[in-house]
Tab-separated table of C-alpha atoms and ligand atoms in Angstrom:
chain	number	residue	atom	x	y	z
A	6	MET	CA	120.840	133.063	108.063
A	7	SER	CA	124.079	132.178	109.723
A	8	ASP	CA	122.440	130.468	112.684
A	9	ARG	CA	120.879	127.857	110.402
A	10	GLU	CA	121.574	124.295	111.470
A	11	GLN	CA	123.912	122.096	109.430
A	12	TRP	CA	124.636	118.373	109.305
A	13	SER	CA	127.494	117.498	111.599
A	14	SER	CA	129.219	115.149	109.175
A	15	GLN	CA	129.047	113.910	105.640
A	16	SER	CA	128.267	110.358	106.705
A	17	GLY	CA	125.444	111.613	108.917
A	18	PHE	CA	124.028	113.597	106.020
A	19	ILE	CA	124.216	110.631	103.643
A	20	LEU	CA	122.610	108.294	106.157
A	21	ALA	CA	119.808	110.808	106.694
A	22	THR	CA	119.170	111.149	102.946
A	23	ILE	CA	119.273	107.383	102.458
A	24	GLY	CA	116.932	107.187	105.434
A	25	SER	CA	114.546	109.446	103.561
A	26	ALA	CA	114.826	107.459	100.356
A	27	VAL	CA	114.564	104.010	101.901
A	28	GLY	CA	111.058	103.479	103.150
A	29	LEU	CA	107.809	101.679	102.543
A	30	GLY	CA	108.521	102.370	98.876
A	31	ASN	CA	111.501	100.014	98.800
A	32	ILE	CA	109.914	97.162	100.661
A	33	TRP	CA	106.143	97.247	100.625
A	34	ARG	CA	105.591	99.120	97.367
A	35	PHE	CA	108.580	97.855	95.359
A	36	SER	CA	107.795	94.219	95.946
A	37	TYR	CA	104.180	94.373	94.860
A	38	VAL	CA	104.694	96.757	91.937
A	39	ALA	CA	107.565	94.589	90.676
A	40	GLY	CA	105.390	91.522	91.188
A	41	GLU	CA	102.553	92.997	89.151
A	42	ASN	CA	104.782	94.276	86.354
A	43	GLY	CA	106.817	91.282	85.332
A	44	GLY	CA	109.647	91.165	87.895
A	45	GLY	CA	113.007	91.359	86.129
A	46	ALA	CA	111.883	93.527	83.219
A	47	PHE	CA	110.411	95.982	85.646
A	48	LEU	CA	113.621	95.980	87.661
A	49	LEU	CA	115.628	96.821	84.571
A	50	LEU	CA	113.408	99.763	83.631
A	51	TYR	CA	113.345	100.940	87.220
A	52	LEU	CA	117.156	100.966	87.309
A	53	MET	CA	117.278	102.804	84.006
A	54	TYR	CA	114.932	105.519	85.261
A	55	ILE	CA	116.758	105.816	88.576
A	56	PHE	CA	120.043	106.558	86.875
A	57	LEU	CA	118.800	108.442	83.808
A	58	ILE	CA	116.219	110.673	85.460
A	59	GLY	CA	116.423	110.110	89.209
A	60	LEU	CA	120.114	110.705	89.783
A	61	PRO	CA	120.266	113.941	87.718
A	62	LEU	CA	117.276	115.192	89.694
A	63	VAL	CA	118.825	114.301	93.040
A	64	ILE	CA	121.884	116.339	92.045
A	65	ALA	CA	119.618	119.200	90.960
A	66	GLU	CA	117.575	119.177	94.169
A	67	LEU	CA	120.594	119.048	96.457
A	68	ALA	CA	122.368	121.764	94.474
A	69	LEU	CA	119.365	124.079	94.471
A	70	GLY	CA	118.781	123.558	98.192
A	71	ARG	CA	122.389	124.084	99.155
A	72	ARG	CA	122.558	127.222	97.063
A	73	ALA	CA	119.490	128.633	98.825
A	74	GLN	CA	120.585	127.762	102.378
A	75	GLY	CA	116.904	128.123	103.167
A	76	ASP	CA	113.546	126.358	102.858
A	77	ALA	CA	112.010	125.134	99.591
A	78	ILE	CA	110.389	128.525	98.970
A	79	ALA	CA	113.829	130.145	99.094
A	80	ALA	CA	115.176	127.477	96.738
A	81	PHE	CA	112.626	128.269	94.029
A	82	ASP	CA	112.833	131.983	94.700
A	83	GLY	CA	116.617	132.068	94.363
A	84	PRO	CA	117.093	132.289	90.582
A	85	ALA	CA	114.853	135.384	90.155
A	86	PRO	CA	113.653	136.652	93.528
A	87	GLY	CA	110.039	137.733	93.783
A	88	SER	CA	108.710	135.709	90.844
A	89	SER	CA	105.646	133.561	91.296
A	90	PHE	CA	107.899	130.506	90.996
A	91	ARG	CA	108.406	130.672	94.736
A	92	TYR	CA	104.897	129.310	95.149
A	93	ALA	CA	106.302	126.062	93.785
A	94	GLY	CA	107.907	125.766	97.219
A	95	VAL	CA	104.566	126.192	98.951
A	96	PHE	CA	102.997	123.659	96.586
A	97	LEU	CA	105.633	121.047	97.372
A	98	GLY	CA	105.366	121.728	101.105
A	99	ALA	CA	101.636	121.021	100.877
A	100	GLY	CA	102.428	117.939	98.801
A	101	ALA	CA	104.699	116.606	101.532
A	102	VAL	CA	101.808	116.940	103.992
A	103	LEU	CA	99.542	115.058	101.594
A	104	ILE	CA	102.026	112.188	101.262
A	105	LEU	CA	102.433	112.037	105.012
A	106	SER	CA	98.678	111.861	105.478
A	107	TYR	CA	98.371	108.452	103.810
A	108	TYR	CA	101.945	107.177	104.161
A	109	SER	CA	101.521	107.386	107.931
A	110	VAL	CA	98.491	105.091	107.688
A	111	ILE	CA	100.527	102.300	106.082
A	112	ALA	CA	103.390	103.005	108.477
A	113	GLY	CA	100.838	102.524	111.262
A	114	TRP	CA	99.905	99.108	109.855
A	115	ALA	CA	103.585	98.166	109.941
A	116	LEU	CA	103.878	99.313	113.542
A	117	LYS	CA	100.799	97.302	114.536
A	118	TYR	CA	102.297	94.188	112.914
A	119	PHE	CA	105.658	94.798	114.544
A	120	THR	CA	104.051	95.114	117.959
A	121	GLY	CA	101.900	92.050	117.318
A	122	ALA	CA	104.894	90.024	116.154
A	123	ALA	CA	107.019	91.088	119.102
A	124	LEU	CA	104.318	90.436	121.696
A	125	GLY	CA	103.323	87.224	119.992
A	126	HIS	CA	99.618	87.709	119.281
A	127	LEU	CA	100.245	88.127	115.540
A	128	TRP	CA	101.102	84.433	115.511
A	129	ASP	CA	97.866	83.335	117.169
A	130	THR	CA	95.752	84.260	114.197
A	131	ALA	CA	96.782	81.324	112.068
A	132	ALA	CA	93.376	79.717	112.156
A	133	GLU	CA	91.389	82.558	110.670
A	134	GLY	CA	94.177	83.358	108.204
A	135	TYR	CA	95.969	86.623	107.641
A	136	GLY	CA	93.617	87.717	104.889
A	137	SER	CA	90.741	88.180	107.283
A	138	TYR	CA	93.073	89.362	110.068
A	139	PHE	CA	94.337	92.184	107.874
A	140	GLN	CA	90.890	92.955	106.505
A	141	SER	CA	89.288	93.217	109.897
A	142	PHE	CA	92.138	95.409	111.179
A	143	ILE	CA	92.103	97.927	108.321
A	144	SER	CA	88.329	98.104	108.238
A	145	HIS	CA	88.121	98.899	111.951
A	146	THR	CA	87.132	102.512	112.525
A	147	GLY	CA	89.510	103.428	115.317
A	148	GLU	CA	92.468	101.058	115.283
A	149	PRO	CA	94.290	102.197	112.149
A	150	VAL	CA	93.956	105.781	113.378
A	151	ILE	CA	95.587	104.899	116.687
A	152	TRP	CA	98.597	103.232	115.047
A	153	GLN	CA	98.898	106.045	112.545
A	154	THR	CA	98.862	108.558	115.400
A	155	ALA	CA	101.649	106.660	117.147
A	156	MET	CA	103.811	106.888	114.013
A	157	VAL	CA	103.103	110.591	113.561
A	158	ILE	CA	103.977	111.307	117.189
A	159	ALA	CA	107.259	109.394	116.868
A	160	THR	CA	108.055	111.345	113.686
A	161	ALA	CA	107.252	114.657	115.341
A	162	LEU	CA	109.481	113.878	118.328
A	163	VAL	CA	112.435	113.261	116.016
A	164	VAL	CA	111.848	116.381	113.936
A	165	ALA	CA	111.367	118.498	117.048
A	166	GLY	CA	114.829	117.313	118.120
A	167	GLY	CA	116.344	119.248	115.209
A	168	VAL	CA	118.455	118.447	112.191
A	169	ARG	CA	121.459	117.165	114.100
A	170	GLY	CA	120.041	116.089	117.416
A	171	GLY	CA	116.922	114.481	115.951
A	172	ILE	CA	117.175	113.517	112.294
A	173	GLU	CA	120.896	112.827	112.009
A	174	THR	CA	121.137	110.936	115.279
A	175	LEU	CA	118.199	108.682	114.418
A	176	SER	CA	119.509	107.905	110.913
A	177	ARG	CA	123.006	107.133	112.147
A	178	PHE	CA	121.630	104.571	114.493
A	179	LEU	CA	118.840	103.064	112.382
A	180	MET	CA	120.163	102.886	108.835
A	181	PRO	CA	123.126	100.561	109.458
A	182	LEU	CA	120.859	98.368	111.568
A	183	LEU	CA	118.262	98.182	108.803
A	184	ALA	CA	120.936	97.278	106.253
A	185	VAL	CA	122.006	94.369	108.456
A	186	ILE	CA	118.414	93.181	108.966
A	187	ILE	CA	117.446	93.253	105.286
A	188	THR	CA	120.661	91.493	104.268
A	189	GLY	CA	120.080	88.819	106.891
A	190	LEU	CA	116.518	88.278	105.699
A	191	ALA	CA	117.660	88.035	102.071
A	192	ILE	CA	120.364	85.480	102.881
A	193	PHE	CA	117.813	83.444	104.725
A	194	ALA	CA	115.254	83.676	101.923
A	195	VAL	CA	117.547	82.651	99.082
A	196	THR	CA	118.515	79.496	100.926
A	197	LEU	CA	114.913	78.295	101.244
A	198	PRO	CA	113.993	75.274	99.113
A	199	GLY	CA	112.564	76.409	95.792
A	200	ALA	CA	113.899	79.924	96.240
A	201	ARG	CA	115.477	79.793	92.782
A	202	ASN	CA	112.204	80.582	91.043
A	203	GLY	CA	111.955	83.755	93.060
A	204	THR	CA	115.456	84.974	92.277
A	205	ALA	CA	114.834	84.111	88.634
A	206	PHE	CA	111.595	86.085	88.675
A	207	LEU	CA	113.411	89.143	90.006
A	208	LEU	CA	116.625	88.859	88.056
A	209	ALA	CA	115.679	87.326	84.699
A	210	PRO	CA	113.786	89.777	82.519
A	211	ASP	CA	110.708	88.843	80.540
A	212	TRP	CA	111.623	91.031	77.570
A	213	SER	CA	108.084	91.425	76.314
A	214	ALA	CA	107.227	93.563	79.355
A	215	LEU	CA	109.788	96.141	78.220
A	216	VAL	CA	107.560	97.447	75.452
A	217	ARG	CA	104.432	97.797	77.537
A	218	PRO	CA	103.873	101.503	78.271
A	219	GLU	CA	102.200	100.800	81.595
A	220	VAL	CA	105.318	98.959	82.793
A	221	HIS	CA	107.364	102.061	81.930
A	222	ALA	CA	104.917	104.291	83.776
A	223	ALA	CA	105.023	101.998	86.801
A	224	ALA	CA	108.833	101.871	86.753
A	225	LEU	CA	109.184	105.633	86.511
A	226	GLY	CA	106.573	106.225	89.206
A	227	GLN	CA	108.361	103.752	91.446
A	228	ALA	CA	111.758	105.363	90.756
A	229	PHE	CA	110.350	108.727	91.837
A	230	PHE	CA	108.586	107.419	94.875
A	231	SER	CA	111.416	105.247	96.029
A	232	LEU	CA	114.075	107.939	95.731
A	233	GLY	CA	111.644	110.509	97.071
A	234	ILE	CA	112.483	113.116	94.463
A	235	GLY	CA	110.233	115.956	93.430
A	236	MET	CA	108.933	116.555	96.926
A	237	ALA	CA	111.487	119.109	98.116
A	238	VAL	CA	112.982	116.700	100.640
A	239	PHE	CA	116.410	116.864	99.014
A	240	LEU	CA	116.017	120.621	98.585
A	241	THR	CA	115.475	120.913	102.299
A	242	TYR	CA	118.123	118.377	103.360
A	243	GLY	CA	120.526	119.968	100.848
A	244	SER	CA	120.051	123.334	102.516
A	245	TYR	CA	121.676	121.981	105.688
A	246	MET	CA	124.649	120.765	103.695
A	247	PRO	CA	127.944	122.635	104.038
A	248	ARG	CA	129.869	123.531	100.893
A	249	SER	CA	132.597	121.091	101.844
A	250	PHE	CA	130.473	117.954	101.167
A	251	PRO	CA	131.040	116.585	97.644
A	252	LEU	CA	127.713	116.847	95.882
A	253	PRO	CA	127.723	114.368	92.971
A	254	ARG	CA	129.262	111.709	95.149
A	255	SER	CA	126.600	112.178	97.803
A	256	ALA	CA	123.875	111.967	95.151
A	257	ALA	CA	125.358	108.752	93.767
A	258	ALA	CA	125.523	107.276	97.265
A	259	ILE	CA	121.829	108.044	97.733
A	260	ALA	CA	120.814	106.458	94.418
A	261	ILE	CA	122.966	103.387	94.958
A	262	GLY	CA	121.909	103.010	98.600
A	263	ASP	CA	118.241	103.267	97.714
A	264	THR	CA	118.367	100.855	94.782
A	265	GLY	CA	120.580	98.430	96.644
A	266	PHE	CA	118.047	98.360	99.432
A	267	ALA	CA	115.164	97.743	97.042
A	268	ILE	CA	116.957	94.872	95.303
A	269	VAL	CA	117.989	93.206	98.545
A	270	ALA	CA	114.426	93.620	99.815
A	271	GLY	CA	113.230	91.945	96.619
A	272	LEU	CA	115.680	89.113	97.259
A	273	ALA	CA	114.266	88.759	100.743
A	274	ILE	CA	110.669	88.669	99.579
A	275	PHE	CA	110.367	86.895	96.201
A	276	PRO	CA	112.333	83.739	96.983
A	277	ALA	CA	110.122	83.267	100.036
A	278	VAL	CA	106.970	83.972	98.039
A	279	PHE	CA	107.913	81.464	95.337
A	280	SER	CA	109.202	78.927	97.760
A	281	PHE	CA	105.705	78.779	99.240
A	282	GLY	CA	104.023	78.703	95.867
A	283	ILE	CA	102.300	82.053	96.295
A	284	ASP	CA	101.294	84.311	93.409
A	285	PRO	CA	103.724	87.268	93.328
A	286	THR	CA	101.057	89.534	91.878
A	287	SER	CA	99.045	89.623	95.063
A	288	GLY	CA	99.213	93.425	95.200
A	289	PRO	CA	99.559	95.822	98.123
A	290	GLN	CA	98.658	93.116	100.614
A	291	LEU	CA	101.868	91.194	99.890
A	292	ALA	CA	103.654	92.448	103.002
A	293	PHE	CA	100.672	92.208	105.325
A	294	ILE	CA	98.960	88.976	104.295
A	295	THR	CA	101.373	86.861	102.318
A	296	LEU	CA	104.509	87.355	104.382
A	297	PRO	CA	103.064	86.674	107.861
A	298	GLN	CA	101.663	83.433	106.485
A	299	ILE	CA	105.152	82.502	105.333
A	300	PHE	CA	106.766	83.503	108.632
A	301	LEU	CA	104.356	81.245	110.422
A	302	GLN	CA	105.476	78.239	108.433
A	303	ILE	CA	109.241	78.723	108.714
A	304	PRO	CA	111.092	77.472	111.775
A	305	GLY	CA	112.265	80.593	113.597
A	306	GLY	CA	109.824	82.572	111.484
A	307	ALA	CA	108.439	84.497	114.449
A	308	LEU	CA	111.809	86.096	114.962
A	309	LEU	CA	112.120	86.852	111.263
A	310	GLY	CA	108.682	88.438	111.424
A	311	VAL	CA	109.712	90.713	114.285
A	312	ALA	CA	112.818	91.737	112.302
A	313	PHE	CA	110.834	92.325	109.118
A	314	PHE	CA	108.121	94.468	110.654
A	315	PHE	CA	110.640	96.408	112.690
A	316	LEU	CA	112.449	97.088	109.444
A	317	LEU	CA	109.260	98.223	107.769
A	318	SER	CA	108.242	100.546	110.615
A	319	ALA	CA	111.706	102.014	111.099
A	320	ALA	CA	112.269	102.587	107.378
A	321	ALA	CA	108.898	104.336	107.235
A	322	LEU	CA	109.826	106.487	110.223
A	323	THR	CA	112.992	107.940	108.667
A	324	SER	CA	111.061	108.735	105.465
A	325	MET	CA	108.255	110.397	107.421
A	326	VAL	CA	110.816	112.460	109.277
A	327	SER	CA	112.182	113.818	106.001
A	328	LEU	CA	108.726	114.644	104.694
A	329	LEU	CA	107.780	116.425	107.904
A	330	GLU	CA	110.959	118.479	107.806
A	331	VAL	CA	109.895	120.153	104.517
A	332	PRO	CA	106.865	122.076	105.844
A	333	VAL	CA	108.428	122.517	109.294
A	334	ALA	CA	111.466	124.264	107.779
A	335	MET	CA	109.043	126.568	105.943
A	336	LEU	CA	107.014	127.497	109.012
A	337	VAL	CA	110.162	128.119	111.040
A	338	GLN	CA	111.637	130.370	108.373
A	339	ARG	CA	108.494	132.141	107.155
A	340	LEU	CA	106.442	132.557	110.299
A	341	ALA	CA	109.309	132.614	112.771
A	342	MET	CA	107.679	129.735	114.613
A	343	SER	CA	109.683	127.628	117.012
A	344	ARG	CA	110.618	124.218	115.629
A	345	ARG	CA	108.544	122.462	118.275
A	346	ARG	CA	105.470	124.476	117.585
A	347	ALA	CA	105.783	124.075	113.819
A	348	THR	CA	106.234	120.331	114.245
A	349	GLY	CA	103.153	120.066	116.434
A	350	LEU	CA	101.059	122.094	114.032
A	351	VAL	CA	102.015	120.081	110.952
A	352	GLY	CA	101.693	116.818	112.877
A	353	VAL	CA	98.099	117.595	113.816
A	354	THR	CA	97.315	118.674	110.244
A	355	VAL	CA	98.695	115.384	108.939
A	356	LEU	CA	96.507	113.427	111.311
A	357	VAL	CA	93.339	115.309	110.447
A	358	LEU	CA	94.048	115.092	106.721
A	359	GLY	CA	94.942	111.441	107.109
A	360	LEU	CA	91.635	110.414	108.673
A	361	PRO	CA	89.930	109.661	105.341
A	362	SER	CA	92.902	107.468	104.313
A	363	ALA	CA	92.923	105.673	107.652
A	364	MET	CA	89.222	104.953	107.281
A	365	SER	CA	89.293	104.190	103.593
A	366	PHE	CA	88.852	100.467	104.123
A	367	GLY	CA	86.279	100.780	106.865
A	368	LEU	CA	83.757	103.552	107.382
A	369	LEU	CA	84.649	105.157	104.060
A	370	SER	CA	85.151	102.027	102.002
A	371	GLU	CA	82.255	102.966	99.720
A	372	VAL	CA	83.993	106.164	98.632
A	373	ARG	CA	85.657	105.668	95.252
A	374	ILE	CA	87.879	108.061	93.377
A	375	GLY	CA	87.977	106.681	89.842
A	376	GLN	CA	88.488	102.985	90.422
A	377	ASN	CA	90.313	103.385	93.700
A	378	GLY	CA	89.486	103.770	97.333
A	379	ILE	CA	90.785	106.879	99.125
A	380	LEU	CA	94.201	105.597	100.204
A	381	ASP	CA	95.010	103.989	96.857
A	382	ALA	CA	93.848	107.098	95.014
A	383	ALA	CA	96.111	109.270	97.178
A	384	ASP	CA	99.051	106.958	96.455
A	385	ALA	CA	98.383	106.966	92.713
A	386	ALA	CA	97.973	110.752	92.626
A	387	VAL	CA	101.255	111.202	94.475
A	388	SER	CA	103.462	108.884	92.434
A	389	ASN	CA	101.932	109.562	89.035
A	390	LEU	CA	101.079	113.247	89.341
A	391	LEU	CA	102.510	115.108	92.310
A	392	LEU	CA	106.083	113.792	92.315
A	393	PRO	CA	106.489	114.111	88.524
A	394	ILE	CA	105.115	117.667	88.644
A	395	GLY	CA	107.600	118.443	91.422
A	396	GLY	CA	110.331	116.887	89.270
A	397	ILE	CA	109.386	119.095	86.329
A	398	LEU	CA	109.448	122.234	88.501
A	399	ILE	CA	112.903	121.380	89.831
A	400	ALA	CA	114.300	120.405	86.420
A	401	LEU	CA	113.018	123.618	84.831
A	402	THR	CA	114.323	125.766	87.669
A	403	VAL	CA	117.829	124.332	87.565
A	404	GLY	CA	117.890	123.747	83.797
A	405	TRP	CA	116.433	127.003	82.529
A	406	ARG	CA	116.040	129.548	85.295
A	407	LEU	CA	119.564	129.331	86.678
A	408	SER	CA	122.232	130.527	84.297
A	409	GLN	CA	124.091	127.688	82.638
A	410	GLN	CA	127.249	128.655	84.470
A	411	ASP	CA	125.555	128.759	87.862
A	412	ALA	CA	123.784	125.463	87.338
A	413	ILE	CA	126.971	123.688	86.356
A	414	SER	CA	129.093	125.174	89.097
A	415	GLU	CA	126.447	124.392	91.742
A	416	SER	CA	126.285	120.792	90.546
A	417	GLU	CA	130.053	120.402	91.066
A	418	LEU	CA	130.188	118.129	88.033
A	419	LYS	CA	133.808	118.677	87.126
A	420	HIS	CA	133.885	116.883	83.811
A	421	PRO	CA	132.574	119.413	81.222
A	422	ARG	CA	130.909	116.850	78.985
A	423	LEU	CA	129.202	115.145	81.896
A	424	ALA	CA	127.980	118.498	83.219
A	425	TYR	CA	126.549	119.316	79.825
A	426	ILE	CA	124.758	116.007	79.537
A	427	TRP	CA	123.339	116.509	83.019
A	428	LEU	CA	122.074	119.957	82.117
A	429	TRP	CA	120.349	118.801	78.948
A	430	ILE	CA	118.796	115.865	80.733
A	431	LEU	CA	117.236	118.418	83.092
A	432	ARG	CA	116.331	120.799	80.309
A	433	LEU	CA	114.690	118.361	77.921
A	434	LEU	CA	114.625	114.709	78.854
A	435	VAL	CA	113.198	115.110	82.359
A	436	PRO	CA	110.377	117.536	81.450
A	437	LEU	CA	109.363	115.641	78.317
A	438	THR	CA	109.358	112.230	79.970
A	439	LEU	CA	107.529	113.493	83.006
A	440	ILE	CA	104.928	115.420	81.030
A	441	THR	CA	104.155	112.247	79.101
A	442	ILE	CA	103.647	110.364	82.335
A	443	VAL	CA	101.541	113.105	83.911
A	444	LEU	CA	99.294	113.341	80.840
A	445	GLN	CA	98.957	109.600	80.617
A	446	SER	CA	98.058	109.353	84.298
A	447	ALA	CA	95.683	112.313	84.113
A	448	SER	CA	93.872	110.672	81.201
A	449	MET	CA	93.361	107.575	83.301
A	450	LEU	CA	91.709	109.434	86.184
B	4	LIG	N1	111.197	107.391	99.383
B	4	LIG	C1	110.266	107.044	100.391
B	4	LIG	C2	109.966	105.550	100.289
B	4	LIG	O1	110.537	104.868	99.490
B	4	LIG	C3	108.981	107.824	100.310
B	4	LIG	C4	109.150	109.267	100.100
B	4	LIG	C5	108.502	109.888	99.066
B	4	LIG	C6	109.993	110.003	100.921
B	4	LIG	C7	108.680	111.234	98.817
B	4	LIG	C8	110.194	111.345	100.675
B	4	LIG	C9	109.542	111.963	99.632
B	4	LIG	O2	109.189	105.027	101.005
């Protein structure tokens, strides 16, 4: 497949992978999950899982993808062609579509808020309060679907533009801009009166939370979701990576970039939350109810609100692009479809599949899966089941199905002891930890 596209430069590739990793997970999800799980203690566990389990898996995914120089099916098929393991690729491709189906709904909320903030009408709702504003928006039958559709169309346009022309170009432009915006917001937030309590909440661990198993499960789930591992995104992005890019260094840049973003986002959000005396455990609504209320009360807050919701929408866009690329690469390679056609087909599938999530607070609000509504159930199933299962499949493929020599040479880990540790993390630690989490989550369903 010599005509396969490749990234044009290492920095473009790294910005695209960080673009995939940094998303709603770092801002919307990180802040409320950290808030619910004890702040600093959660942060510590999250960092531990990122570097102990996440980073080795990023290396594994990139290495397996680059070796295959093909879609995720080719990556799993590589070690022993023709085995049923290649269906793992199909499974993960379907998983990416499932994530997109509900992720795009929340991305649509962000886009609606960005538009409202920019045009000004978001700030007229002060009287009724953002709780009822948000509630009446998400329970509307048509509106969330319209905003979700706008996000999916934007994603499809980028992916249709190709790896270089679409994905790389967008990431090069957006990611540095987002880094500037989030840093600016954090600097502003930590200088608010009373911000100290917020930084303390995020940075000073409450040690007792460390021994609570559910905090571990939440931290691991968040590490997976936030990096975006186990969903074949890095397999696919890795397959466009030339041999000349240094692999472990790229993986480290992704992990550090993603965590750095999450921490700075936390520093932008918690000081503000505490400064206004708001409960940090307010759950998924933190970004959509709590923050607009705060923006309204700060001088210049309208501008901050525009910046924040732009950040949220744009970060979601680059993550959606990476998820869409997984099934599109498969259709292009397997069914010889044109990129545009494949993009259109998957885009429509995402929208149809996403309808129940988009309506899960309105027309379908009575539908419960376990204790959750449809969208929350999809999110829980993805971070606690699907991504860990994907992680296990990748760890087993690289750890056991590739020969030891191949695995180590593909990883480019030059230091023999480090390479060995990496391999055994994949062989034992990753599967055992993830199986525990999957079983624990399955028992809670
Ligand atoms: N990492 C993205 C986020 O933090 C979400 C994502 C999950 C992207 C899985 C790709 C794969 O929002």
